[in-house]
Structure formats: C-alpha cells, structure tokens
Short mmCIF file of C-alpha atoms in Angstrom, two decimals:
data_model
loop_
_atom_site.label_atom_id
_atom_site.label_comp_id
_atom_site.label_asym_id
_atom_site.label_seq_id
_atom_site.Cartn_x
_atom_site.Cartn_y
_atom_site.Cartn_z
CA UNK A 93 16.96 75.95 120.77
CA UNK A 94 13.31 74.15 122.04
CA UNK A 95 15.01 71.16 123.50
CA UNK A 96 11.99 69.81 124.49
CA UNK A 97 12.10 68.65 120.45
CA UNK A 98 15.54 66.87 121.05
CA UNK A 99 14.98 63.03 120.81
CA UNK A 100 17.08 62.92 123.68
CA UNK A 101 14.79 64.18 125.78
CA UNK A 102 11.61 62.67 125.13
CA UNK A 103 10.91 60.96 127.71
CA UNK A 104 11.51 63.90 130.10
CA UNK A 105 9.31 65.83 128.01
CA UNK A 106 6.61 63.65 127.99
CA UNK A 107 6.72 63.50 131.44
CA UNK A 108 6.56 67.21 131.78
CA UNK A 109 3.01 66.68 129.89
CA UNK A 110 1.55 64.24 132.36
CA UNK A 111 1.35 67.02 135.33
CA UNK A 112 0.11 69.72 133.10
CA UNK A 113 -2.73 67.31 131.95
CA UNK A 114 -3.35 66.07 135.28
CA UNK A 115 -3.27 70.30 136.01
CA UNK A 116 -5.39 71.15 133.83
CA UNK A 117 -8.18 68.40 134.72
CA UNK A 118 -8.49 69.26 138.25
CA UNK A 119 -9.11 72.53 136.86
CA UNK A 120 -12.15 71.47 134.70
CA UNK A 121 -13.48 69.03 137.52
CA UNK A 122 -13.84 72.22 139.39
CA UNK A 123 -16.92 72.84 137.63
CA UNK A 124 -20.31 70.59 136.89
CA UNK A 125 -20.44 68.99 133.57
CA UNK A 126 -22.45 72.20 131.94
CA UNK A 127 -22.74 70.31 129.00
CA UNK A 128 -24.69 73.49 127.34
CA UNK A 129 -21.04 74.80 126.98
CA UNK A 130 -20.70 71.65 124.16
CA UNK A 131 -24.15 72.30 122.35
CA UNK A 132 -23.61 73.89 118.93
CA UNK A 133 -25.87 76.96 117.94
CA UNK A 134 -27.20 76.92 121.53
CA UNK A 135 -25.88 80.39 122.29
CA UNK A 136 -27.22 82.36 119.22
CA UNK A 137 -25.68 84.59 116.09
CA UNK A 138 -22.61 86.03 118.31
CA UNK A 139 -20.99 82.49 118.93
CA UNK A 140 -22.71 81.16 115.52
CA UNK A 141 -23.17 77.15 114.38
CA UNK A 142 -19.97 76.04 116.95
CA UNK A 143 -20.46 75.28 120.67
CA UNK A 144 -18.96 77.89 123.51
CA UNK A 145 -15.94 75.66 123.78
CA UNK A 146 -15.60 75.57 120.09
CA UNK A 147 -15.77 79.36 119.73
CA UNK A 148 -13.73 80.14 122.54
CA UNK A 149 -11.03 77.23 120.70
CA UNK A 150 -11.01 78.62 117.80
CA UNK A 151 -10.75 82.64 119.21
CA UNK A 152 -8.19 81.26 121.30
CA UNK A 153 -6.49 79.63 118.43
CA UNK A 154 -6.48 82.74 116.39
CA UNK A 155 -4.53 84.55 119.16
CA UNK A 156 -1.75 81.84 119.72
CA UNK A 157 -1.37 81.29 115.85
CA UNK A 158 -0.49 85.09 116.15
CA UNK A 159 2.12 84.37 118.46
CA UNK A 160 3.37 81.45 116.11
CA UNK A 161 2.60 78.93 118.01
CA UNK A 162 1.18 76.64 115.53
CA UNK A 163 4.81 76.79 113.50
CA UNK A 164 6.39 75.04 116.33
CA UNK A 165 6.60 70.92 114.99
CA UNK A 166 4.95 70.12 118.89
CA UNK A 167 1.97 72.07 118.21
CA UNK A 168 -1.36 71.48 115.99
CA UNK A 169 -4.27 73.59 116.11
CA UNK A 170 -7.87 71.89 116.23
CA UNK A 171 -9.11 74.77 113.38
CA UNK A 172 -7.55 75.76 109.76
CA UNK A 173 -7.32 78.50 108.73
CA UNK A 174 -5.78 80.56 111.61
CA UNK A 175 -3.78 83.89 110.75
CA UNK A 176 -0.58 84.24 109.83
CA UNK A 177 1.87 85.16 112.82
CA UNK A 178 2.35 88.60 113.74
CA UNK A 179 5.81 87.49 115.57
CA UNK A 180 8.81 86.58 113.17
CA UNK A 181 9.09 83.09 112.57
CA UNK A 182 11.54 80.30 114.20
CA UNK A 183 13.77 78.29 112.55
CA UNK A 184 13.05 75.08 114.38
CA UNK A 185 16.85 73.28 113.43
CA UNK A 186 16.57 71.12 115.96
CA UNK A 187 13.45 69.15 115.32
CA UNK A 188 13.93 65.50 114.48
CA UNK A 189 10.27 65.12 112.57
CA UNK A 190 10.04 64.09 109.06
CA UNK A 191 7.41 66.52 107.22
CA UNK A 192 3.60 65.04 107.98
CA UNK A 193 -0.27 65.69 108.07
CA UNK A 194 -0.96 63.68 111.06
CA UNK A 195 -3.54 65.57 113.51
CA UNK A 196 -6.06 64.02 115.38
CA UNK A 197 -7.29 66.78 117.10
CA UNK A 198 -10.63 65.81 115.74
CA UNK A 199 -10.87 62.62 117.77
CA UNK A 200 -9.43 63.93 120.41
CA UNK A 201 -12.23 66.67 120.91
CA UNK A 202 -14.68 64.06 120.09
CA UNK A 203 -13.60 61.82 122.91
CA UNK A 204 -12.55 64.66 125.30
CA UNK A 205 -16.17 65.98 125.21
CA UNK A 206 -18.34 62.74 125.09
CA UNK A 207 -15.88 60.75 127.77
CA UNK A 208 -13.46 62.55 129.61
CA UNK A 209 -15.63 65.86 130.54
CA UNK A 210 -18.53 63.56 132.23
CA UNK A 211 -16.13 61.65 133.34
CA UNK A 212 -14.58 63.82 135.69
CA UNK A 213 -17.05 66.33 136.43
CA UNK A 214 -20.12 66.11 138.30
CA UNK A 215 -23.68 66.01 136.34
CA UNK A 216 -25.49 69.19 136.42
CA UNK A 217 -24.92 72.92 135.52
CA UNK A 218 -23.71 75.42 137.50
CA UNK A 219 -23.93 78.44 135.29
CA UNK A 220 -20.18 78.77 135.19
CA UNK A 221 -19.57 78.25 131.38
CA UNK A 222 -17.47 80.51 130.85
CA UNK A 223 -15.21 79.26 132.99
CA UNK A 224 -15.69 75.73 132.40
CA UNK A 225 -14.90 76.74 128.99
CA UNK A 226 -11.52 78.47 129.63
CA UNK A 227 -10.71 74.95 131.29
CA UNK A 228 -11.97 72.75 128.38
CA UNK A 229 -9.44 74.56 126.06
CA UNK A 230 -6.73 74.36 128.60
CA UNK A 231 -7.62 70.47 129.37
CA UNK A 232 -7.99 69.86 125.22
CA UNK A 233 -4.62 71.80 124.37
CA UNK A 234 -2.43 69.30 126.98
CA UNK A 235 -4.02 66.76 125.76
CA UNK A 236 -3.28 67.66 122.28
CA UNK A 237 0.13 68.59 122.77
CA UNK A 238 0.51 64.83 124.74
CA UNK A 239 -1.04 62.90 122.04
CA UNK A 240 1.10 64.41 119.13
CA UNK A 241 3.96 64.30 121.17
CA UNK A 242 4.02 60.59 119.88
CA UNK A 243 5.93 62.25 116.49
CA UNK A 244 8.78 62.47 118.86
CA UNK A 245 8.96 58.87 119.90
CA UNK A 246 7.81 57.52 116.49
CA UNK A 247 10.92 58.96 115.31
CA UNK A 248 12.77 57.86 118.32
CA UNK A 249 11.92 54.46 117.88
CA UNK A 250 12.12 54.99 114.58
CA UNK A 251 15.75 55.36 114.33
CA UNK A 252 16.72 53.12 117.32
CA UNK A 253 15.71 49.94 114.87
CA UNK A 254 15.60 51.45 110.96
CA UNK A 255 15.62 48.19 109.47
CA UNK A 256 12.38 46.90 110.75
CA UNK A 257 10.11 49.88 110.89
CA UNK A 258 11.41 50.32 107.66
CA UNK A 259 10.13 47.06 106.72
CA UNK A 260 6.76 47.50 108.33
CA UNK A 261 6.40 50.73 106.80
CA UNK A 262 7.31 49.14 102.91
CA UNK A 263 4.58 46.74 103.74
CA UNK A 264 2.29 49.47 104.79
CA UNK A 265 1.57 47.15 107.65
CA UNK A 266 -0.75 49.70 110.11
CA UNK A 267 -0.62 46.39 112.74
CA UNK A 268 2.54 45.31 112.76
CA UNK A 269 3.81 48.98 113.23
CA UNK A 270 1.01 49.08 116.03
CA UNK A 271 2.16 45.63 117.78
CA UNK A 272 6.02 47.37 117.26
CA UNK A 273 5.52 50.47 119.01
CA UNK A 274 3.49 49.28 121.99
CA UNK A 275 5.87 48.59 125.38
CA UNK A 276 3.53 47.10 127.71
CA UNK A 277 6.12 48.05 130.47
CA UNK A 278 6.37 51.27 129.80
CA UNK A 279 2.81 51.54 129.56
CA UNK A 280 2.49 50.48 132.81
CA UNK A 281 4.76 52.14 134.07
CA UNK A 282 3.55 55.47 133.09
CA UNK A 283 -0.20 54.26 134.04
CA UNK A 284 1.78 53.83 137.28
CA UNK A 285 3.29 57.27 137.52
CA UNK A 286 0.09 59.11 136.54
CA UNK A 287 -1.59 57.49 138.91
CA UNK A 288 0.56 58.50 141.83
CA UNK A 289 0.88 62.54 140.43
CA UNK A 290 -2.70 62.62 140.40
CA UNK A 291 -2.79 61.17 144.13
CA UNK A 292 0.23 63.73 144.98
CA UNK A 293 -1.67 66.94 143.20
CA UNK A 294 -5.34 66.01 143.94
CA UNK A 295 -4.56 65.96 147.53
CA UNK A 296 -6.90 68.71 149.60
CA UNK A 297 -4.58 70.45 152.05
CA UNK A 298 -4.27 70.15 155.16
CA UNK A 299 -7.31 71.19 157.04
CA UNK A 300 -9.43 71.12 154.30
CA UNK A 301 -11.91 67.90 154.55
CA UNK A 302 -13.41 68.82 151.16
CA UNK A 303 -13.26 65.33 148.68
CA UNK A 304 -10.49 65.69 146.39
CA UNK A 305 -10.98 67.54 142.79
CA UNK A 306 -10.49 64.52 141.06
CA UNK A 307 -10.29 60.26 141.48
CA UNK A 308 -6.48 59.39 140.92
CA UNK A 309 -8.49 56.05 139.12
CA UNK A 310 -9.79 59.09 136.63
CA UNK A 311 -6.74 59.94 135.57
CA UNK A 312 -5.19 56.69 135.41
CA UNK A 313 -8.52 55.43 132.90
CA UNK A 314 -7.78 58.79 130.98
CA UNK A 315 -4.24 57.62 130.02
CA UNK A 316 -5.21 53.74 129.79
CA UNK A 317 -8.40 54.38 127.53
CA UNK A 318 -7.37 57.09 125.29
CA UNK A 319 -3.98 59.17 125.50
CA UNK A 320 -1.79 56.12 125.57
CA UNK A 321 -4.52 54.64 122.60
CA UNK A 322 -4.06 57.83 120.53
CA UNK A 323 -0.62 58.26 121.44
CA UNK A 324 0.00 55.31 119.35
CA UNK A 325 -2.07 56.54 116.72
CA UNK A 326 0.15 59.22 115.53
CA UNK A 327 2.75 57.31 115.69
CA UNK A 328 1.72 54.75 114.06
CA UNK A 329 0.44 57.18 111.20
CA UNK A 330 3.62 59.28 111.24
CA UNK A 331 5.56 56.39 110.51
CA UNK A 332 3.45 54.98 107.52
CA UNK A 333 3.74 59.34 106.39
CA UNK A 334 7.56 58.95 107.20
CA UNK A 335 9.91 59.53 104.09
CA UNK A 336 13.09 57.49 104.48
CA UNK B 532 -25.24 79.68 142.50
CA UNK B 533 -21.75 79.85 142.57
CA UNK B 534 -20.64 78.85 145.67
CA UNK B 535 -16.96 80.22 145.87
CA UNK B 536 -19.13 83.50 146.34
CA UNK B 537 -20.62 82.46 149.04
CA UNK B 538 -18.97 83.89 153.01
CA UNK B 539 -18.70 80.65 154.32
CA UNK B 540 -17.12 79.50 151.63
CA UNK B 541 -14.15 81.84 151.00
CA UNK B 542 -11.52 79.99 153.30
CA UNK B 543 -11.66 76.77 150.97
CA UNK B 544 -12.22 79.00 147.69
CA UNK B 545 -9.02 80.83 148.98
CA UNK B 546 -7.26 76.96 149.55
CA UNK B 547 -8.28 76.32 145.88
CA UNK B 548 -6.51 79.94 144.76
CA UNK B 549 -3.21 78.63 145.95
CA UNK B 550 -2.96 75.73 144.41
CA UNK B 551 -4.07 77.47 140.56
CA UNK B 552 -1.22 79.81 141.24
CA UNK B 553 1.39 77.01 141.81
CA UNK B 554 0.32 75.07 138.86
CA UNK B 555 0.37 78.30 136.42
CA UNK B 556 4.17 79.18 138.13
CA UNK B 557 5.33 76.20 137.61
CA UNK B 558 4.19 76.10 133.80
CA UNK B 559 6.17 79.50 133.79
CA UNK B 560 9.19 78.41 135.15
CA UNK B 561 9.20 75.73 132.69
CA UNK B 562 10.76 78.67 130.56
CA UNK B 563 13.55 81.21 130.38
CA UNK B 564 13.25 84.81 131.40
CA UNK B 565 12.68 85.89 127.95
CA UNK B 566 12.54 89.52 129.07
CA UNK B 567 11.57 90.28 125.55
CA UNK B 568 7.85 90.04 125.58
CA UNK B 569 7.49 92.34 128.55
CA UNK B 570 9.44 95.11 125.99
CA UNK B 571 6.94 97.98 124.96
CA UNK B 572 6.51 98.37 121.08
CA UNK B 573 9.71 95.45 120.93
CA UNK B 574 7.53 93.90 117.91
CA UNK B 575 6.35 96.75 115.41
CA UNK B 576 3.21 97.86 114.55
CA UNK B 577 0.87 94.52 114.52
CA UNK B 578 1.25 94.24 118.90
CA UNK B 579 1.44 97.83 118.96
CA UNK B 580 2.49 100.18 121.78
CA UNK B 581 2.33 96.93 124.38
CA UNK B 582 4.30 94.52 124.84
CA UNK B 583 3.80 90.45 123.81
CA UNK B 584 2.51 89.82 126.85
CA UNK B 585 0.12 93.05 127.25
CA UNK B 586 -0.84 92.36 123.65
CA UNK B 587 -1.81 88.97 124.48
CA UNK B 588 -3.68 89.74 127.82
CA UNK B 589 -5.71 92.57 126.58
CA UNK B 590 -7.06 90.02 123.35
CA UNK B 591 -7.48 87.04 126.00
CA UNK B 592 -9.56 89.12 128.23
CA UNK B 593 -11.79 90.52 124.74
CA UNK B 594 -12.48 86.89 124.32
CA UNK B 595 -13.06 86.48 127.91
CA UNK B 596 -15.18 89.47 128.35
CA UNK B 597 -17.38 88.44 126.03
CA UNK B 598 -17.84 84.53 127.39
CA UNK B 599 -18.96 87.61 130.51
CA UNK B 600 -15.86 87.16 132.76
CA UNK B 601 -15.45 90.11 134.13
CA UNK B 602 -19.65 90.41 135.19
CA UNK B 603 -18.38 87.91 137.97
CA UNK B 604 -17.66 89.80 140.94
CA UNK B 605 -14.56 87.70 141.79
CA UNK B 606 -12.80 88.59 138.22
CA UNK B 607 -11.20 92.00 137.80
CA UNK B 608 -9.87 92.94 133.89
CA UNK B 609 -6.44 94.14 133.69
CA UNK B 610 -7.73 96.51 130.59
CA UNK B 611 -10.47 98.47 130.43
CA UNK B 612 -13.06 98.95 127.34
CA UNK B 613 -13.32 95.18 126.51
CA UNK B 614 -16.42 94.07 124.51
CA UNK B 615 -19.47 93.39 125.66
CA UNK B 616 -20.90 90.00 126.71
CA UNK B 617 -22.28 87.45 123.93
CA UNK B 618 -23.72 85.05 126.72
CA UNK B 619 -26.79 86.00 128.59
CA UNK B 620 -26.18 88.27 131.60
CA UNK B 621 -26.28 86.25 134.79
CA UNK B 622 -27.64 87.19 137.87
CA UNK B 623 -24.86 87.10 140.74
CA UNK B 624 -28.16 86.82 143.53
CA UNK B 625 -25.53 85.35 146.22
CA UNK B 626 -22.59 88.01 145.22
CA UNK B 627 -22.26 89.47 149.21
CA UNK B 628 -20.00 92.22 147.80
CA UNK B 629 -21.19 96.01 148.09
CA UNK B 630 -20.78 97.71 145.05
CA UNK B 631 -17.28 98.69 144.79
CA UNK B 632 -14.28 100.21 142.00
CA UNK B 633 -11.13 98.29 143.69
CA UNK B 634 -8.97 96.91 141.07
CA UNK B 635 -5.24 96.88 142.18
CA UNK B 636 -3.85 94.59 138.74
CA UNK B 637 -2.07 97.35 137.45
CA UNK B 638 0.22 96.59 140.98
CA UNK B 639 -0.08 93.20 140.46
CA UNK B 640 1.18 93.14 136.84
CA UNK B 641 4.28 95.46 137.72
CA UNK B 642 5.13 93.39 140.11
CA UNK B 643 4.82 90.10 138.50
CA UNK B 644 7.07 91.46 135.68
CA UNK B 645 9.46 92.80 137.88
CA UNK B 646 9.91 90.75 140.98
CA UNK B 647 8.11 87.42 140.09
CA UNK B 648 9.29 86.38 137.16
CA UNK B 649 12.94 86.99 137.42
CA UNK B 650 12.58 85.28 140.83
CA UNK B 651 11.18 82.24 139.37
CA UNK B 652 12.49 81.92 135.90
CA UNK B 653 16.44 80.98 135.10
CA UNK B 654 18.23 84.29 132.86
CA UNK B 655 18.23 83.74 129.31
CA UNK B 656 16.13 83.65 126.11
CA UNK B 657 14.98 80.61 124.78
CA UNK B 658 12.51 82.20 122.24
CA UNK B 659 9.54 80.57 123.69
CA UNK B 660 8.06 83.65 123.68
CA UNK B 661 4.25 82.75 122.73
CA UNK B 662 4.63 79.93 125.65
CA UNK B 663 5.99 81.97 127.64
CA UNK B 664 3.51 85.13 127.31
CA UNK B 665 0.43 82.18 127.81
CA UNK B 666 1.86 81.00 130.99
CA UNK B 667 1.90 84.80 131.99
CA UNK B 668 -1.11 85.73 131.13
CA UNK B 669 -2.68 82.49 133.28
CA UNK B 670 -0.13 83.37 135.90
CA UNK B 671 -1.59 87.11 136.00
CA UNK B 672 -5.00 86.17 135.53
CA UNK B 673 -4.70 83.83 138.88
CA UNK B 674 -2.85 86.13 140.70
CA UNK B 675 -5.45 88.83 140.29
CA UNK B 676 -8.46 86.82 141.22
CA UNK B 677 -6.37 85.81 144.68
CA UNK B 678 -5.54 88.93 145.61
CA UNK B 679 -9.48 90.70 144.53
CA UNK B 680 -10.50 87.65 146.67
CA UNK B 681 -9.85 90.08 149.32
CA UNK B 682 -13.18 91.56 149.32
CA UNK B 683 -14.77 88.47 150.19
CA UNK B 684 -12.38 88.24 153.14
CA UNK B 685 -12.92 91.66 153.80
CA UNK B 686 -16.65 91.67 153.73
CA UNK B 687 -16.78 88.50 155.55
CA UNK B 688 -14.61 90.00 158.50
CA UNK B 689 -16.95 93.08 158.38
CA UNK B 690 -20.00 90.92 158.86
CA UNK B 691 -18.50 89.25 162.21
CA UNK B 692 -17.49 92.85 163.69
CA UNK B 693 -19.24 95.37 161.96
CA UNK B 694 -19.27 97.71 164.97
CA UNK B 695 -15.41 97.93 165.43
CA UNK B 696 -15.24 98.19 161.59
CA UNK B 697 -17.54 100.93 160.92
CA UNK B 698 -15.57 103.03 163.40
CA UNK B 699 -12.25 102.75 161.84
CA UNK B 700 -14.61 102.94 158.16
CA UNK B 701 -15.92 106.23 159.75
CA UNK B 702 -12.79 107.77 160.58
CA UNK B 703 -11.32 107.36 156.56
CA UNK B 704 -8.48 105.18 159.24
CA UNK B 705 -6.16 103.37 156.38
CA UNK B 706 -3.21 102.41 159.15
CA UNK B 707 -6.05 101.11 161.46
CA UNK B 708 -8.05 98.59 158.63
CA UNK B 709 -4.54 97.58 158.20
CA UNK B 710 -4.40 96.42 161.76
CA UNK B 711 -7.79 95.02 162.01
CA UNK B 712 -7.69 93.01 158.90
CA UNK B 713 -4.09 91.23 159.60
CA UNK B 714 -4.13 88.21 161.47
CA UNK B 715 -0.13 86.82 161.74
CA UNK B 716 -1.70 83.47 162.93
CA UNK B 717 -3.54 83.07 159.60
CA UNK B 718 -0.81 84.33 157.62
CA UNK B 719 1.97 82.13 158.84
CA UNK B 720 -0.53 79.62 158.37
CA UNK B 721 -0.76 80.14 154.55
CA UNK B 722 2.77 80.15 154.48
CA UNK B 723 2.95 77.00 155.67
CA UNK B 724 0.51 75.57 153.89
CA UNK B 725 1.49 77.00 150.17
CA UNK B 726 5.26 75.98 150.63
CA UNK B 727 4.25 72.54 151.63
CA UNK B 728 1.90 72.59 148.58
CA UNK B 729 5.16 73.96 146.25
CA UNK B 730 7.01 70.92 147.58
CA UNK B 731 4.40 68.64 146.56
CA UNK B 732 3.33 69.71 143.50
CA UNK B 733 6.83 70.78 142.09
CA UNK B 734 7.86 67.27 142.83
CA UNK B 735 9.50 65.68 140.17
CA UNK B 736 8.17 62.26 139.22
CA UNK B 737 10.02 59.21 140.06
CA UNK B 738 12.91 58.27 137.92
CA UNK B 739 13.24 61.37 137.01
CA UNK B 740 16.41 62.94 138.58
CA UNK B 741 16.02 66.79 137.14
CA UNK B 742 15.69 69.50 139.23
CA UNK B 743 12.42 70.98 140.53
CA UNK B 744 10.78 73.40 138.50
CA UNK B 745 10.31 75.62 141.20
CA UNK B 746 11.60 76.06 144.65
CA UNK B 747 9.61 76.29 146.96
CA UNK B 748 10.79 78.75 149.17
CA UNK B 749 10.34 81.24 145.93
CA UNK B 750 6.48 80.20 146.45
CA UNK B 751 6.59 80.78 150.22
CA UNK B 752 7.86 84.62 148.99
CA UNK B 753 5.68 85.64 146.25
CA UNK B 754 3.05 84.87 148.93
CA UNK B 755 4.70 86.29 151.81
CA UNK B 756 5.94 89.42 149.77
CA UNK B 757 3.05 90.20 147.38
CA UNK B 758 0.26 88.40 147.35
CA UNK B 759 -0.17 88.71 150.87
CA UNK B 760 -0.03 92.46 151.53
CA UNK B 761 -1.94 92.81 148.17
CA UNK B 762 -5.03 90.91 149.16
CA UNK B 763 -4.38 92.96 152.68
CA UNK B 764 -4.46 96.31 150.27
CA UNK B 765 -7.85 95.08 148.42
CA UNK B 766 -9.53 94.49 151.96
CA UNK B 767 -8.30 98.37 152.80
CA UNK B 768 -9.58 99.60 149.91
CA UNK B 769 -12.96 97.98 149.88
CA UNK B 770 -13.48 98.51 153.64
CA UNK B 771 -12.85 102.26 153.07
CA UNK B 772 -15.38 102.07 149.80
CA UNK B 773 -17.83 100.34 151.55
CA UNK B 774 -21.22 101.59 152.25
CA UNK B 775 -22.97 100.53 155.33
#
C-alpha cells in the first residue's frame, strides 16, 4: 500500500515534496552555473547529440525504470523508451487516477535549465560537472514528481464537486477548469511555507559565517513562477483526459 | 579549482557533509525497513548475486565513473572495475592528498545496512523498494565521502605538527595516531551541532501535526557511533600510508 497515492493524504504528501525540492536545490546551488553541463554534443561520441545532464537523465532513467519505478501512477520519466523492469511489478490498488498521457517533463526541463539553474547558482564554471549534473537530475526528478503530483489533487478536487468539473470538462473549457482549480489562499499559503523551510534549511550553522546556499526569495519565485504554474497544468489537462 | 579540496577549507566542506547526510536520512526514513533489497540473489538472475541495493549502487557508480567521479580525490567507489571516464580527465592541481589506497566503504556499507537503517527506518515492508534502494544508495554515497573526508583532516593536522606526527608515522604506532588525531572538544562539538541541525531540518512544517521523520537523537548516534570513529579510522590509515 503507497499511501502517499491516497487522496486523503495529499496534502501531506505534497508537503513532503516541498523539502525534498528545497533539498535538492541547495544541493545544485552548491556548484557555479557550468552551463557546459546543458550544451548538447559538447562532450563528443561517448555522451552523443544530448547534453551531460541529458545523458546522465536518461542513464539514470534506464536504471530506475529497472527498478519499476516508472509503473508507479506518481512517477513519469523525462525519456521513452526505458527498459522493462527487472523487479516484479506492483499492483498499485490504491491509486485514485483515471488512466492519462499528461507529462510535462518537457517543459519542465526546459524551464528548469534556462530559469531555475541560473537562477540559483552563481555564473561561471567550476569544472565540477559531474557533480552539478548528479544534482540537476536530483533537482529535475522533485520537481517532476511535485508538478505531476497535481493528478492527485485534480482528482481530489475532482470528486469533492463532480457536477461542475464535470461541466467544465463537457465544455472542454481549458479556462474555466484553470480559474476552478486555482485557491489563491492556498497558494499563498504554501508560497508562505516554502518560504520559511527554505529560511529553516538554508540556514549556515552555527559558526559558520559562510552566505547561505540559497535566497529563501529563490525558492519562494521557484514555486510562484513555475511549480505552482505547472502544477495547474496537469491538472488542468488531467481533467479535460479524465473519463467519467 | 575546487575549493572543498583546499586545507583551509575542510572545516566548512565538513559543515556542508552533515547537512547532505541529514537530508539523504531523512528521504530514507520516509520509508519502511524493507529488508528485502539488502537480500543477496532475493531477485533472480537479472540483479544477480547482489542484492537491490548493491545492484543499484554498482550501475549508479558505472554511470558515475564515467561522468569521472571517482578521479576526484574526495570520492571513493564502493565497487571496483567501473568504466572508464567519457569526460576529459581533470587535473586535481590543488588535491593536498599524498597518494594513498584507503577506502573503508565496505565498513561503511555493513554498517549502514545493519545498524543505520534499522535505527532509522520503522519495521515493515511497504514495497517501495526502488525508492527505497535510491535513498540508500545517496545515503551511502554521502556517508562515504564524510568519512574519506578524513584524509583532508588528516593531512591538514599533519601539516600543523608534522614533527610529532612523523614520529608516531615512524614507529607503524596505530593506538598512538588514534590519540593524536581525536580531539573530544571538536567531537562533542559536531555532536552538537548535527543534532541541532536534525531538529531543524526534520522539522515538520506548520500545520502539519505528523511526526518527525527522524529523531534526532538517532542523528546525534550514527555520528557519534560510526561516522565519527570511521573518519577517525581513514585519518589512521592514511597517516600510516603516508609518505613524507
């Protein structure tokens, strides 16, 4: 039983996600922006047309998909085509998702790479790509699993008020579904809580005068501009995929 | 130039360690014992004679060997015959290490597998085992580079007595590096400072009323019990190795 797919425990779940993001960025803002780790063909035959980060995605892909984790209903990989799992496969009985295509790992590489790397890490290069690299595919894994974690409370929402997502859906109304899903309170309130974890967890220790590895107003623009933005995305586009 | 190599660095690159190591035990805790992927040969012939988690570590650290990992002097591989490097060799002109063969993760993975993880984990299977064997393979992989942070320590403590050193160095005396290299000041010290960090970090956010995911007196032990006297056994080892 994975009850981080139960409904009723969404909210808890999602904010479970919030401290491994905000993890997994100071991790990344440990290094310069090295931004010859996101150059495709830059590195030669062995790592081929894709970037270092893209390689080491997809390599690290192939391994989890191995270890099933891309049959779990919280998990979508960035590449297709993985292998098949070398583990037997789980019956997921609890999860609450109606079957669906949404993934927008594209986009969310896309942004993660042109905003959110130079956003957090200082210019320059300090040779350390492959370390950098091991972080980007941390960082762009959270971040994945956070933005297509909105499945969950599509469906939440979903069946809290039937009738008039049902409606929306009918009228294949992409705004009105958008307008119906976004809670400005609990928008803030998560922009709020972010905020003060990355405040709490950036914090050098004690004796150590060194600035802290990342701006709490980072984090905070991270969720505001584009998590909470694609967030809404899937769910929006799960519920216009959503069979009644 | 990678700084965290660097002598007068190592006190803050050692702050940094602690802080990786609570974030990657925390993700652990996050799930059940699952004593099944640390079972030899539990999943036929495709993981082989290894177990889940061996299986996955040796094919993380063929990726990482080849993004050159383990040319780093502060990263030690827990297998040995991984691939050679696809990136450019680097040149490690600031590495203050003497040339050396210490590598003590066979010790630390027993002991993770043994001690750690039923310390920090609640009993029980909840067949996150891919999850799971990730969060272990981070956990090991920051353990390790902690406690092979030694021979910066080590090196760095030679360099301000070298005299006193050489003698005990000379006389092959094991029980007398021991001595030399333990300072109960320093040690309480990171005691202090890691549980307060446990306490912080495994915070959970307001409005939410669940339990910690770790405690952090299990932190204070892991360091006080084995990571500790591990790094204490790497700056042995290395003193005895080193040539003057």
């Amino acid at each position: 039983m994975n009850k981080h797919l139960l409904l009723e425990n969404v909210r808890q779940a999602l904010m479970r996600t919030e401290e491994t993001i905000i993890f997994d960025l100071i991790e990344r803002a440990r290094f310069r922006l090295n931004d010859k780790v996101y150059a495709r063909g830059a590195f030669g035959p062995a790592v081929g047309d894709d970037s270092i980060v893209g390689y080491l995605l997809r390599e690290t892909e192939c391994l989890h998909a191995r270890l099933r984790r891309y049959t779990s209903p919280d998990e979508h990989p960035f590449y297709a085509g993985l292998p098949v799992p070398i583990l037997p496969t789980l019956r997921f009985d609890e999860n609450p998702l109606r079957p669906n295509t949404v993934n927008l790992n594209a986009d969310i590489r896309e942004l993660y790479e042109r905003e959110i790397v130079p956003l957090i890490c200082l210019p320059g290069d300090d040779q350390q790509y492959g370390s950098s690299a091991v972080a980007d595919v941390t960082c762009l894994q959270s971040l994945s699993h956070r933005v297509h974690y909105g499945k969950f409370v599509a469906e939440s929402k979903y069946r809290a008020s039937p009738a008039q997502y049902q409606a929306l859906i009918d009228a294949r109304d992409a705004d009105g579904l958008l307008s119906r899903v976004t809670d400005r309170a609990v928008e803030s309130a998560v922009l709020h809580r972010v905020g003060a974890k990355a405040r709490v967890y950036g914090r050098p220790p004690a004796g150590d005068d060194s600035p802290p590895p990342i701006d709490p107003a980072q984090v905070v623009c991270i969720f505001e501009r584009w998590v909470i933005p694609l967030s809404k995305k899937v769910q929006v586009e799960y519920l216009l995929q959503r069979t009644p």
